[in-house]
mmCIF file of C-alpha atoms in Angstrom:
data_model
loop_
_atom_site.group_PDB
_atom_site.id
_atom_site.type_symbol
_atom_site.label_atom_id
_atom_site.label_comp_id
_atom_site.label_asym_id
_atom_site.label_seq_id
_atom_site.Cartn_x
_atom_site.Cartn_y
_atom_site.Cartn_z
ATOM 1 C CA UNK X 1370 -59.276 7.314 18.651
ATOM 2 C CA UNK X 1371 -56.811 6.795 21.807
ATOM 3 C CA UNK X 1372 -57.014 2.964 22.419
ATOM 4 C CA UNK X 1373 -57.940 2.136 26.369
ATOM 5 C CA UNK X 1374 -55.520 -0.568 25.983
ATOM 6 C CA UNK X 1375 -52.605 1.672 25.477
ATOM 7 C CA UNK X 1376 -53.318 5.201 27.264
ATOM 8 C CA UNK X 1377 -55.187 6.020 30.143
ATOM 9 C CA UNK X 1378 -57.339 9.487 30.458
ATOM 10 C CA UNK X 1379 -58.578 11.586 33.374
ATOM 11 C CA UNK X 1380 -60.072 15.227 33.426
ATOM 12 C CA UNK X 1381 -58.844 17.951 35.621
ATOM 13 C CA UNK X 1382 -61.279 20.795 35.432
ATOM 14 C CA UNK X 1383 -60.065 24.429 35.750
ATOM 15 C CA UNK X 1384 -60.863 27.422 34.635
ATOM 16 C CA UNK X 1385 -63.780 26.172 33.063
ATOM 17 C CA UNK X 1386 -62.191 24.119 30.907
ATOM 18 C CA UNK X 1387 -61.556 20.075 30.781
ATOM 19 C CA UNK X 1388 -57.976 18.817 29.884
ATOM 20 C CA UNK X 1389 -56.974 15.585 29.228
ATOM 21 C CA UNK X 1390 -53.726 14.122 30.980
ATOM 22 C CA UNK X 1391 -52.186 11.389 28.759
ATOM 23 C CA UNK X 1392 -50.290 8.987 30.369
ATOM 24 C CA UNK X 1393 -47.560 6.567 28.504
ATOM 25 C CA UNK X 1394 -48.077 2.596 29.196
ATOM 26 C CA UNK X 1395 -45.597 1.594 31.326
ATOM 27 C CA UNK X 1396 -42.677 -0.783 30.475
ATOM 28 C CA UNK X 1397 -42.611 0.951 26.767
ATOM 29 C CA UNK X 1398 -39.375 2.251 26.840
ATOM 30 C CA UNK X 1399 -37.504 -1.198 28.317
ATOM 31 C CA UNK X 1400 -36.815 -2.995 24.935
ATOM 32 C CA UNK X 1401 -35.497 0.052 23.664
ATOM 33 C CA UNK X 1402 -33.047 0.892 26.419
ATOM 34 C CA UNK X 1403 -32.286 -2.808 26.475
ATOM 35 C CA UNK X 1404 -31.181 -2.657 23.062
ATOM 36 C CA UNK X 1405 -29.204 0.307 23.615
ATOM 37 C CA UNK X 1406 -27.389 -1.155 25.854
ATOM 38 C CA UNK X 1407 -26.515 -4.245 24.285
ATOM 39 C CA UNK X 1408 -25.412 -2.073 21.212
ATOM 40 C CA UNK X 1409 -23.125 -0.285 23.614
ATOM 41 C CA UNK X 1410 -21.632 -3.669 24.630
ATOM 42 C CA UNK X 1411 -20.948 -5.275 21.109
ATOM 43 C CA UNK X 1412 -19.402 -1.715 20.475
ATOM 44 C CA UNK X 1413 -17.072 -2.142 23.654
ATOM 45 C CA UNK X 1414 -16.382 -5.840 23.196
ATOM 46 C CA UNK X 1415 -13.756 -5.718 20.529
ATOM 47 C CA UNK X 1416 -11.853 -3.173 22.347
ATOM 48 C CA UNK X 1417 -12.208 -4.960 25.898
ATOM 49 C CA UNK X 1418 -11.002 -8.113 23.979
ATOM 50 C CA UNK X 1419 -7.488 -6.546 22.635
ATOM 51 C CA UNK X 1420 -6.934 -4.839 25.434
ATOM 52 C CA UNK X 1421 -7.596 -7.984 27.418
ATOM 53 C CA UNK X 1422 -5.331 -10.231 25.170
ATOM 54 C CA UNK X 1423 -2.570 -7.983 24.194
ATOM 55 C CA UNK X 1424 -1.590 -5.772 27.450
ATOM 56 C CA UNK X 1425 -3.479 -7.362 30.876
ATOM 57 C CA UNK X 1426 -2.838 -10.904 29.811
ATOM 58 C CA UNK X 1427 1.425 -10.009 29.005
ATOM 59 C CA UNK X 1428 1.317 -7.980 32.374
ATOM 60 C CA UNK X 1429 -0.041 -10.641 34.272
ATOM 61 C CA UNK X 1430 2.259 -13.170 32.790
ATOM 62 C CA UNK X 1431 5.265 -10.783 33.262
ATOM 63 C CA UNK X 1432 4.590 -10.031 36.879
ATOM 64 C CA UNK X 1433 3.927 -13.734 37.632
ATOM 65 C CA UNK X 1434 7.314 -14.616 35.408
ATOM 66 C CA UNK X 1435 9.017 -11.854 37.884
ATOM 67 C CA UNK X 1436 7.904 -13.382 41.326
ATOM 68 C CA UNK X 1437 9.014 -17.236 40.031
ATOM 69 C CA UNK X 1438 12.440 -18.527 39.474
ATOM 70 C CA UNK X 1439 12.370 -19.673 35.930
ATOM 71 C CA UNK X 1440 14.625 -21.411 34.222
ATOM 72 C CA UNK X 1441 14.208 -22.456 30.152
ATOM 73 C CA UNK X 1442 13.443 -25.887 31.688
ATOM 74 C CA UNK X 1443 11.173 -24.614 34.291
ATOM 75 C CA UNK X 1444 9.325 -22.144 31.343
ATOM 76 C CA UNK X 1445 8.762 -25.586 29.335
ATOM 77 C CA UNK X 1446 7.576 -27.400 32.213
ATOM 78 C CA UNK X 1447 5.710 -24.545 33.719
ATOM 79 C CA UNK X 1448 6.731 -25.853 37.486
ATOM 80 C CA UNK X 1449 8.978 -22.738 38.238
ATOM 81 C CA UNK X 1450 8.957 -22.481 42.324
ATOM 82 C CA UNK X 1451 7.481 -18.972 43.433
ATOM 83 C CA UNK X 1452 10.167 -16.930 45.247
ATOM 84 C CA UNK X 1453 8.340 -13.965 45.840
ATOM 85 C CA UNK X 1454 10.480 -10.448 45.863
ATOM 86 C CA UNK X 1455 13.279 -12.337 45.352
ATOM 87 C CA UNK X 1456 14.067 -11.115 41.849
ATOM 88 C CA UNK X 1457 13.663 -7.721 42.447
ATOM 89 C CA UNK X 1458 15.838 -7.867 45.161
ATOM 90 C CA UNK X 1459 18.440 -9.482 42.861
ATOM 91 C CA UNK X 1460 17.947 -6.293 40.393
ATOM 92 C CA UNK X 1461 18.227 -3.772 42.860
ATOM 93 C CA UNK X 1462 21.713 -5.499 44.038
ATOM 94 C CA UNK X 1463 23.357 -5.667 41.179
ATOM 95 C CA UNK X 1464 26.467 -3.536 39.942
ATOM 96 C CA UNK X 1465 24.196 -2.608 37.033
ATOM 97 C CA UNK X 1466 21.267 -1.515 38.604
ATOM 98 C CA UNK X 1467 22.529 1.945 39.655
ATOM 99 C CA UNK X 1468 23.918 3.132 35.854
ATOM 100 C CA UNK X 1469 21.048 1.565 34.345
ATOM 101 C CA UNK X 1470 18.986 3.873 36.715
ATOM 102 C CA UNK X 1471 20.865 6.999 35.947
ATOM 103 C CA UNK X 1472 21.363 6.459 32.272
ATOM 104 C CA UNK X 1473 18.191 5.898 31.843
ATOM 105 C CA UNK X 1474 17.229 8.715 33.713
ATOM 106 C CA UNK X 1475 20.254 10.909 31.622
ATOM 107 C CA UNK X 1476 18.727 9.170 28.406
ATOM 108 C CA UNK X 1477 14.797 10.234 28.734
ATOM 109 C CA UNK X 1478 15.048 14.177 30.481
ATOM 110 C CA UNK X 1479 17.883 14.991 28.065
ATOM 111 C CA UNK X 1480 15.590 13.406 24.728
ATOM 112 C CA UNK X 1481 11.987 14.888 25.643
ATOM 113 C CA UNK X 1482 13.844 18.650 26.848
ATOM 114 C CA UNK X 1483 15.518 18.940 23.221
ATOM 115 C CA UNK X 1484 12.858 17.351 21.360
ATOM 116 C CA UNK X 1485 10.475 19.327 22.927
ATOM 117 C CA UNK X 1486 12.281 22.391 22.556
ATOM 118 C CA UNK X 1487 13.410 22.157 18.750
ATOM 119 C CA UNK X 1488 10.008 20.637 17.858
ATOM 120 C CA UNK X 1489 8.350 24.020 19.764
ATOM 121 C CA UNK X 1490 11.064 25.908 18.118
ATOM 122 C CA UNK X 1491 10.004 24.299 14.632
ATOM 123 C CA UNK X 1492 6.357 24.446 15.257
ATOM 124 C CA UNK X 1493 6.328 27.822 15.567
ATOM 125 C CA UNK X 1494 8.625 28.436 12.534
ATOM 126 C CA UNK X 1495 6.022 26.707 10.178
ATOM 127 C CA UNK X 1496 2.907 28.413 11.992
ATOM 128 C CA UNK X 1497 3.880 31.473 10.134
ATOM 129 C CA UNK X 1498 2.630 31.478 6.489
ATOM 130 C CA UNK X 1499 5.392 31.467 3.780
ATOM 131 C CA UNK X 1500 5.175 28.910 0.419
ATOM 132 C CA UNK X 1501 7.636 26.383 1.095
ATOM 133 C CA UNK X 1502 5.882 25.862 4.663
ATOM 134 C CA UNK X 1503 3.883 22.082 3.801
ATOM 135 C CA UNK X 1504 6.806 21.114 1.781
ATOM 136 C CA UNK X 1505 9.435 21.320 4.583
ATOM 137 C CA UNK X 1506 7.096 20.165 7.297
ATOM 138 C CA UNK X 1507 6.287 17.406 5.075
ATOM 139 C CA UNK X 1508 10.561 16.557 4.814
ATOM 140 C CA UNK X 1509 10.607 17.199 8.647
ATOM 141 C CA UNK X 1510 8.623 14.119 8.873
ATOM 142 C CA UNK X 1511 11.006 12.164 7.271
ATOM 143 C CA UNK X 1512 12.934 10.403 10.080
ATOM 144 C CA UNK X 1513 9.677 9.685 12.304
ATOM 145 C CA UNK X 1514 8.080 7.553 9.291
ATOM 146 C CA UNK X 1515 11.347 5.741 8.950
ATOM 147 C CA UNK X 1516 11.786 2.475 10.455
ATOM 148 C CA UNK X 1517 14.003 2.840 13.701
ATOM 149 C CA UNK X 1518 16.544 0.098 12.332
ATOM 150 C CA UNK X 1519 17.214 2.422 9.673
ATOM 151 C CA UNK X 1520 17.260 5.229 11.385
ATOM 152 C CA UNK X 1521 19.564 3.619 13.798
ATOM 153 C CA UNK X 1522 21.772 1.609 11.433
ATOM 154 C CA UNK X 1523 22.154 5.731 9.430
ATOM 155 C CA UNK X 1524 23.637 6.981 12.663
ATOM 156 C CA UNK X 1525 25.720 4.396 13.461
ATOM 157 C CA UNK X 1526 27.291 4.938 10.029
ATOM 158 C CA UNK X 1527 27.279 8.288 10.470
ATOM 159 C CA UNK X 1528 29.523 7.995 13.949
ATOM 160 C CA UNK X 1529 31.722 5.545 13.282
ATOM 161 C CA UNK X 1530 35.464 6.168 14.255
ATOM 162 C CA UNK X 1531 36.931 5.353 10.902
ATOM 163 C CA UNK X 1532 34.481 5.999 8.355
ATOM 164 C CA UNK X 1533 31.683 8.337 9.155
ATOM 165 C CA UNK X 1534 30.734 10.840 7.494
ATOM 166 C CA UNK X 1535 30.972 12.846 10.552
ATOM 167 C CA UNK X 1536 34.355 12.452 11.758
ATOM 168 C CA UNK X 1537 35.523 12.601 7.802
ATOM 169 C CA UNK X 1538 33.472 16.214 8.669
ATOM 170 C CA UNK X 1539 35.429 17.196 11.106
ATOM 171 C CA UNK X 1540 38.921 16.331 10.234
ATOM 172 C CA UNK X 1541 38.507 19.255 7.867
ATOM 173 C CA UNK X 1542 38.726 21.381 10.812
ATOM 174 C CA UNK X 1543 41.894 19.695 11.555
ATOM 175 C CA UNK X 1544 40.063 17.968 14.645
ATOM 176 C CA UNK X 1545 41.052 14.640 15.501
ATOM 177 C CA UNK X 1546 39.219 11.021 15.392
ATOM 178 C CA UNK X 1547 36.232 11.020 17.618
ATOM 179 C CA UNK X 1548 35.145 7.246 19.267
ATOM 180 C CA UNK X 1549 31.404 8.347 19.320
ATOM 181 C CA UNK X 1550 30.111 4.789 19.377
ATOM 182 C CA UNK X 1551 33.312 3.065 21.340
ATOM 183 C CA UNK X 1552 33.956 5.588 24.077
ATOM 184 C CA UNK X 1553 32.526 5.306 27.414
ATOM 185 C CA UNK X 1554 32.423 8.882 27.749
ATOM 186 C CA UNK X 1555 30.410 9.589 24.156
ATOM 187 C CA UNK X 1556 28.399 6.500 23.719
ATOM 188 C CA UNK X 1557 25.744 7.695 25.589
ATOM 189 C CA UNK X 1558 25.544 10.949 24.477
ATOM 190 C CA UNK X 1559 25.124 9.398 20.992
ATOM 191 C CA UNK X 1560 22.365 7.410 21.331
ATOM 192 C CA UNK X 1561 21.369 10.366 22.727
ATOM 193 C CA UNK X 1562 21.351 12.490 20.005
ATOM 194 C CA UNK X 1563 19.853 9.875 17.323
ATOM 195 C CA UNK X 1564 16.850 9.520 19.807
ATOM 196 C CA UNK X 1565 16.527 13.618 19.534
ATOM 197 C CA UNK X 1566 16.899 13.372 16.088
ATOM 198 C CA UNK X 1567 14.154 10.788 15.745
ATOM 199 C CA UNK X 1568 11.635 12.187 18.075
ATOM 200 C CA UNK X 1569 11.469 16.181 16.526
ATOM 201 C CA UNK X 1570 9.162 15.449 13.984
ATOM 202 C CA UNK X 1571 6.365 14.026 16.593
ATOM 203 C CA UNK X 1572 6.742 16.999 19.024
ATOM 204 C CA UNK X 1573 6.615 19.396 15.879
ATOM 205 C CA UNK X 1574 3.576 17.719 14.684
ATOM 206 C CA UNK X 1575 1.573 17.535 18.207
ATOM 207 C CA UNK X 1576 2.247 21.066 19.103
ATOM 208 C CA UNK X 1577 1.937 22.393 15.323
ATOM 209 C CA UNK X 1578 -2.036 21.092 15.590
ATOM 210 C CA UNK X 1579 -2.102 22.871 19.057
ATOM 211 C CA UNK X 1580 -0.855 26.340 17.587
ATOM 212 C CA UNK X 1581 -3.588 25.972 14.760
ATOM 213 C CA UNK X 1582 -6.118 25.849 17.532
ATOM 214 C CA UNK X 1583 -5.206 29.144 19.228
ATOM 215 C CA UNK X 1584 -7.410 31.666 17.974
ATOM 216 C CA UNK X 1585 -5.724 34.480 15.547
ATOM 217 C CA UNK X 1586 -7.745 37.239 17.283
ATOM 218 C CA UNK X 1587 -5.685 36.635 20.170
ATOM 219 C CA UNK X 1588 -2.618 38.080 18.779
ATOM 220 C CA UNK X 1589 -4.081 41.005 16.726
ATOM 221 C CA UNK X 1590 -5.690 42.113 20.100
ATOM 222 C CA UNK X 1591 -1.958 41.959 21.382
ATOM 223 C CA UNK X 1592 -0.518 43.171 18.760
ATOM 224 C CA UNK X 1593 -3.412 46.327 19.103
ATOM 225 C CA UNK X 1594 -2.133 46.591 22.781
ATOM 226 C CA UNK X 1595 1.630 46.891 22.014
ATOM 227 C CA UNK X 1596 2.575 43.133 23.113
ATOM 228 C CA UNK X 1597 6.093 41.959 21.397
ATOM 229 C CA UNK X 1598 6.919 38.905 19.823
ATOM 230 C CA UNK X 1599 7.901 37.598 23.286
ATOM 231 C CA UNK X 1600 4.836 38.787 25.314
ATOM 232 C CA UNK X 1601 2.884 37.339 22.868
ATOM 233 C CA UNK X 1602 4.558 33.805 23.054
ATOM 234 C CA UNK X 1603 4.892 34.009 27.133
ATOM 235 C CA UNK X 1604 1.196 35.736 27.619
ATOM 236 C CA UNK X 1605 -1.022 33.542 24.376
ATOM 237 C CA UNK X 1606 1.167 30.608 23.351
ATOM 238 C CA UNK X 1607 2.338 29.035 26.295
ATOM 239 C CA UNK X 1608 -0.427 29.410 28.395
ATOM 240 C CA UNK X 1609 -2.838 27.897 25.457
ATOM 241 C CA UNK X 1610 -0.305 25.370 24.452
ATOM 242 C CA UNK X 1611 -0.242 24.098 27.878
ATOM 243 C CA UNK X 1612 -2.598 20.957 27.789
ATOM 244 C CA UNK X 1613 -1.527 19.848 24.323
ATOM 245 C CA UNK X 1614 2.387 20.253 25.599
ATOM 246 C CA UNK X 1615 1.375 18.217 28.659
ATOM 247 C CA UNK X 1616 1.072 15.277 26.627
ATOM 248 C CA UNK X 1617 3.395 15.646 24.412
ATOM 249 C CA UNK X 1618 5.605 15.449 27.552
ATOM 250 C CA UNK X 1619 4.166 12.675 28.792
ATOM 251 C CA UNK X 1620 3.957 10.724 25.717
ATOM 252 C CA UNK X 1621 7.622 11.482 25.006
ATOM 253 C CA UNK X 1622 8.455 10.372 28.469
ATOM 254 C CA UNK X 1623 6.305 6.788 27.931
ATOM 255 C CA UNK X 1624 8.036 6.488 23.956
ATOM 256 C CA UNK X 1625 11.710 6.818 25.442
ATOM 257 C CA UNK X 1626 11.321 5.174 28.937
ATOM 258 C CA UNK X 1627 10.657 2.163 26.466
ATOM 259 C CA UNK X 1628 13.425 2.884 23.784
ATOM 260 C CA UNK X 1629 15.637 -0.547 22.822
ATOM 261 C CA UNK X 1630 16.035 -0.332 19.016
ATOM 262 C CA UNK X 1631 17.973 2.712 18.854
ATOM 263 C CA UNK X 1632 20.793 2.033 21.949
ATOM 264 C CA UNK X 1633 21.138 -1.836 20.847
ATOM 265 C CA UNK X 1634 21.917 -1.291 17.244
ATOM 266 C CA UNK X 1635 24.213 1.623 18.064
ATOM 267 C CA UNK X 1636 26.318 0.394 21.221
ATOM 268 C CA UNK X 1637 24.553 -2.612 22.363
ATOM 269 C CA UNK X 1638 24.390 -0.590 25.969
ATOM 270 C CA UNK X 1639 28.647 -0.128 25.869
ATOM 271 C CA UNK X 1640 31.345 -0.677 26.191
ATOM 272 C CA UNK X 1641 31.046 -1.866 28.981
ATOM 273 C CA UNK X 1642 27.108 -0.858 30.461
ATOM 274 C CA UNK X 1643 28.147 3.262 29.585
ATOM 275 C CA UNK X 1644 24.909 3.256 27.516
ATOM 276 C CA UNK X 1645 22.806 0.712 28.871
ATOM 277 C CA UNK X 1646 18.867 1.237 29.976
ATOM 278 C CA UNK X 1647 16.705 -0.386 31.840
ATOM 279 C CA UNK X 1648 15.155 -1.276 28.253
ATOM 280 C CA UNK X 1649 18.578 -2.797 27.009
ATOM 281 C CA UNK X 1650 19.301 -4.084 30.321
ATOM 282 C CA UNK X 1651 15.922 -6.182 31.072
ATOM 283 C CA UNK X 1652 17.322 -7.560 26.954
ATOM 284 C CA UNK X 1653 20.215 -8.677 27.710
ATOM 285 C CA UNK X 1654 19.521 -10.639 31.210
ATOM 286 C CA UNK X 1655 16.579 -12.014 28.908
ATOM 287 C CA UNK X 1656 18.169 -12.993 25.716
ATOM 288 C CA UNK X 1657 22.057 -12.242 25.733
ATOM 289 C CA UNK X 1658 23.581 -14.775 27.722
ATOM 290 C CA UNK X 1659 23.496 -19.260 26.697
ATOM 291 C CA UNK X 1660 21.263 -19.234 30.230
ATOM 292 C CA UNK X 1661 18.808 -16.577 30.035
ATOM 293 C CA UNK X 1662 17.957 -14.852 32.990
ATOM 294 C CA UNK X 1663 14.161 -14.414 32.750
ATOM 295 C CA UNK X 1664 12.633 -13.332 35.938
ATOM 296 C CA UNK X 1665 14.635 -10.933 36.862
ATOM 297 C CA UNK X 1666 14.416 -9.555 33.161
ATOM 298 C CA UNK X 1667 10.832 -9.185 33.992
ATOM 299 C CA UNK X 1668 11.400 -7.425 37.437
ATOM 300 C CA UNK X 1669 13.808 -4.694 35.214
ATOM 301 C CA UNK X 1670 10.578 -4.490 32.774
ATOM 302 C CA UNK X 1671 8.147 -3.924 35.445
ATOM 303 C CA UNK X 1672 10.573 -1.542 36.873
ATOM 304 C CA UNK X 1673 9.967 -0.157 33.465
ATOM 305 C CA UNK X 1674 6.004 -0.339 33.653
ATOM 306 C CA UNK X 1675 5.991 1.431 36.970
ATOM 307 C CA UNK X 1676 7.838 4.335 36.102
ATOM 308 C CA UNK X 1677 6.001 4.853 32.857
ATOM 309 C CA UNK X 1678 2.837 4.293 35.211
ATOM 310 C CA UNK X 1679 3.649 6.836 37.978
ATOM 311 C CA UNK X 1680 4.652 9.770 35.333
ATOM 312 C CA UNK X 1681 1.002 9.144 33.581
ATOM 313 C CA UNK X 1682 -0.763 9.427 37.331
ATOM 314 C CA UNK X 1683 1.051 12.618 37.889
ATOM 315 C CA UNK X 1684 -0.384 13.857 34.591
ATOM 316 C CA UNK X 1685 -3.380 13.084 35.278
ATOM 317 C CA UNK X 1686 -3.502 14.575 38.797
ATOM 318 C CA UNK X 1687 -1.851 17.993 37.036
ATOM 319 C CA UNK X 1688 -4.936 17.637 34.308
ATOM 320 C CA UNK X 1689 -7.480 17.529 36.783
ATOM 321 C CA UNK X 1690 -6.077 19.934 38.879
ATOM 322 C CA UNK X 1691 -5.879 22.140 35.483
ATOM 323 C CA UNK X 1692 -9.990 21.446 35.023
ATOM 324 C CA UNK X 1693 -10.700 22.183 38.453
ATOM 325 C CA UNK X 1694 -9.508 25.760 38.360
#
């Protein structure tokens, strides 16, 4: 028996017949959506909290530490003076600013093309099925699970003028002593080539996953159709590989805007500043002098943040343009 308390009844007549409309109490469903949400927020809280103490909190305090003038004494005190643009104004004037800029510029697009392309060029190379396939990709992984001081320390070894293995390589060839590391002309391109070295195995990874997710039909309907080899990669691959090689890019270009360990244990940004980055440039005005200095160490990072910042807008734009159409 419906209790009055609970539902109310009417009849409708039609037809002949009587039906009963049933209608739900009002206010039932509250305490239940009520709880749903407060699940949703004890869910959200832990990641609103890290986020909140480990990246807004440093940004805040390293934009604030880039529009003061502070001093050690002034960071102990906390009574730095605000100067305002002042810092970055001091950045953007100094000698080092403009090969910073370009070397870091030379450093990044040079990385993510060859990473990208030998970790495509891998990826496909292990998406065909032969029985040593797992067991090399598994090797290939090898330098990306090292820590970079190793890795770093290895090619330093490796490229040194009077011992490495490398030069020892190509005296056998009757070619002379090489200054990888030492040379203003080479150092760069060194560091380069470590950081390629280092970043393969992610790209191969990343777009190795996106290849398993293109459909093998695809290519037996090409195949059925006369396509190539090439047609095949130009007309199925590409196009299909496109969002997963979008941020792989973009990724790549956030991983090696940011890259320190590899250029400081190498060079230390020389001789000179021939292989300095922003990265190992905001590190040195920060910590490689007696008197630090920090602000405009901070305006060279947040030089840093925004550039990271703008490339991940434009990939988003290109994405949404990409699910528009």
């Amino acid at each position: 028996m419906i209790q009055p308390q609970t539902l109310a009844e009417r009849s409708v007549r039609g037809r002949g017949r009587t039906h009963a409309v049933v209608f739900p109490r009002l206010g039932a469903a509250k305490p239940r959506r009520r709880t749903g949400q407060w699940a949703a927020w004890a869910f959200v809280a832990p990641l609103a909290a890290y986020l909140a103490v480990f990246y807004a909190y440093p940004l805040y305090r390293n934009i604030e530490l880039s529009l003061k003038d502070y001093t050690v004494r002034a960071f102990v005190q906390g009574n730095a003076p605000f100067v305002g643009l002042d810092n970055y104004a001091t950045v953007f004037q100094s000698p080092t600013f403009v090969p910073a800029l370009v070397h870091t510029a030379l450093f990044t697009g040079v990385s993510i093309a060859f990473q990208f392309t030998i970790g495509l060029a891998l990826a496909l190379f292990f998406h065909q099925s032969f029985r040593l396939s797992a067991t090399l990709r598994a090797l290939f992984l090898v330098p990306w699970l090292l820590p970079l001081i190793v890795s770093a320390s290895t090619w330093s070894w490796m490229l040194n003028s009077d011992s490495g293995v490398v030069n020892s390589f190509l005296s056998a060839f009757g070619i002379g002593q090489i200054n990888w590391l030492t040379s203003p002309d080479l150092a760069l391109a060194s560091v380069t080539i470590a950081n390629i070295w280092i970043g393969i195995p992610f790209n191969l990874v990343i777009l190795y996953s996106g290849l398993q997710n293109i459909p093998a039909e695809l290519y037996e309907a090409a195949s059925l159709d006369g396509a190539g080899s090439w047609q095949k990669f130009w007309r199925i691959t590409l196009p299909l590989l496109r969002p997963v090689s979008a941020i792989t890019l973009v990724l790549g270009l956030v991983y090696t805007l940011k890259v320190f360990d590899i250029i400081w244990i190498m060079t230390r940004g020389g001789p000179g500043s021939s292989s300095s980055t922003f990265a190992t440039w905001a590190y040195q005005l920060g910590f490689g002098s007696v008197l630090p200095a920090l602000s405009p160490a901070a305006a060279v990072g947040n030089l840093l943040i925004i550039l990271a910042l703008v490339f991940g807008l434009i990939y988003v734009r290109t994405q949404r343009k990409q699910d528009q159409s």
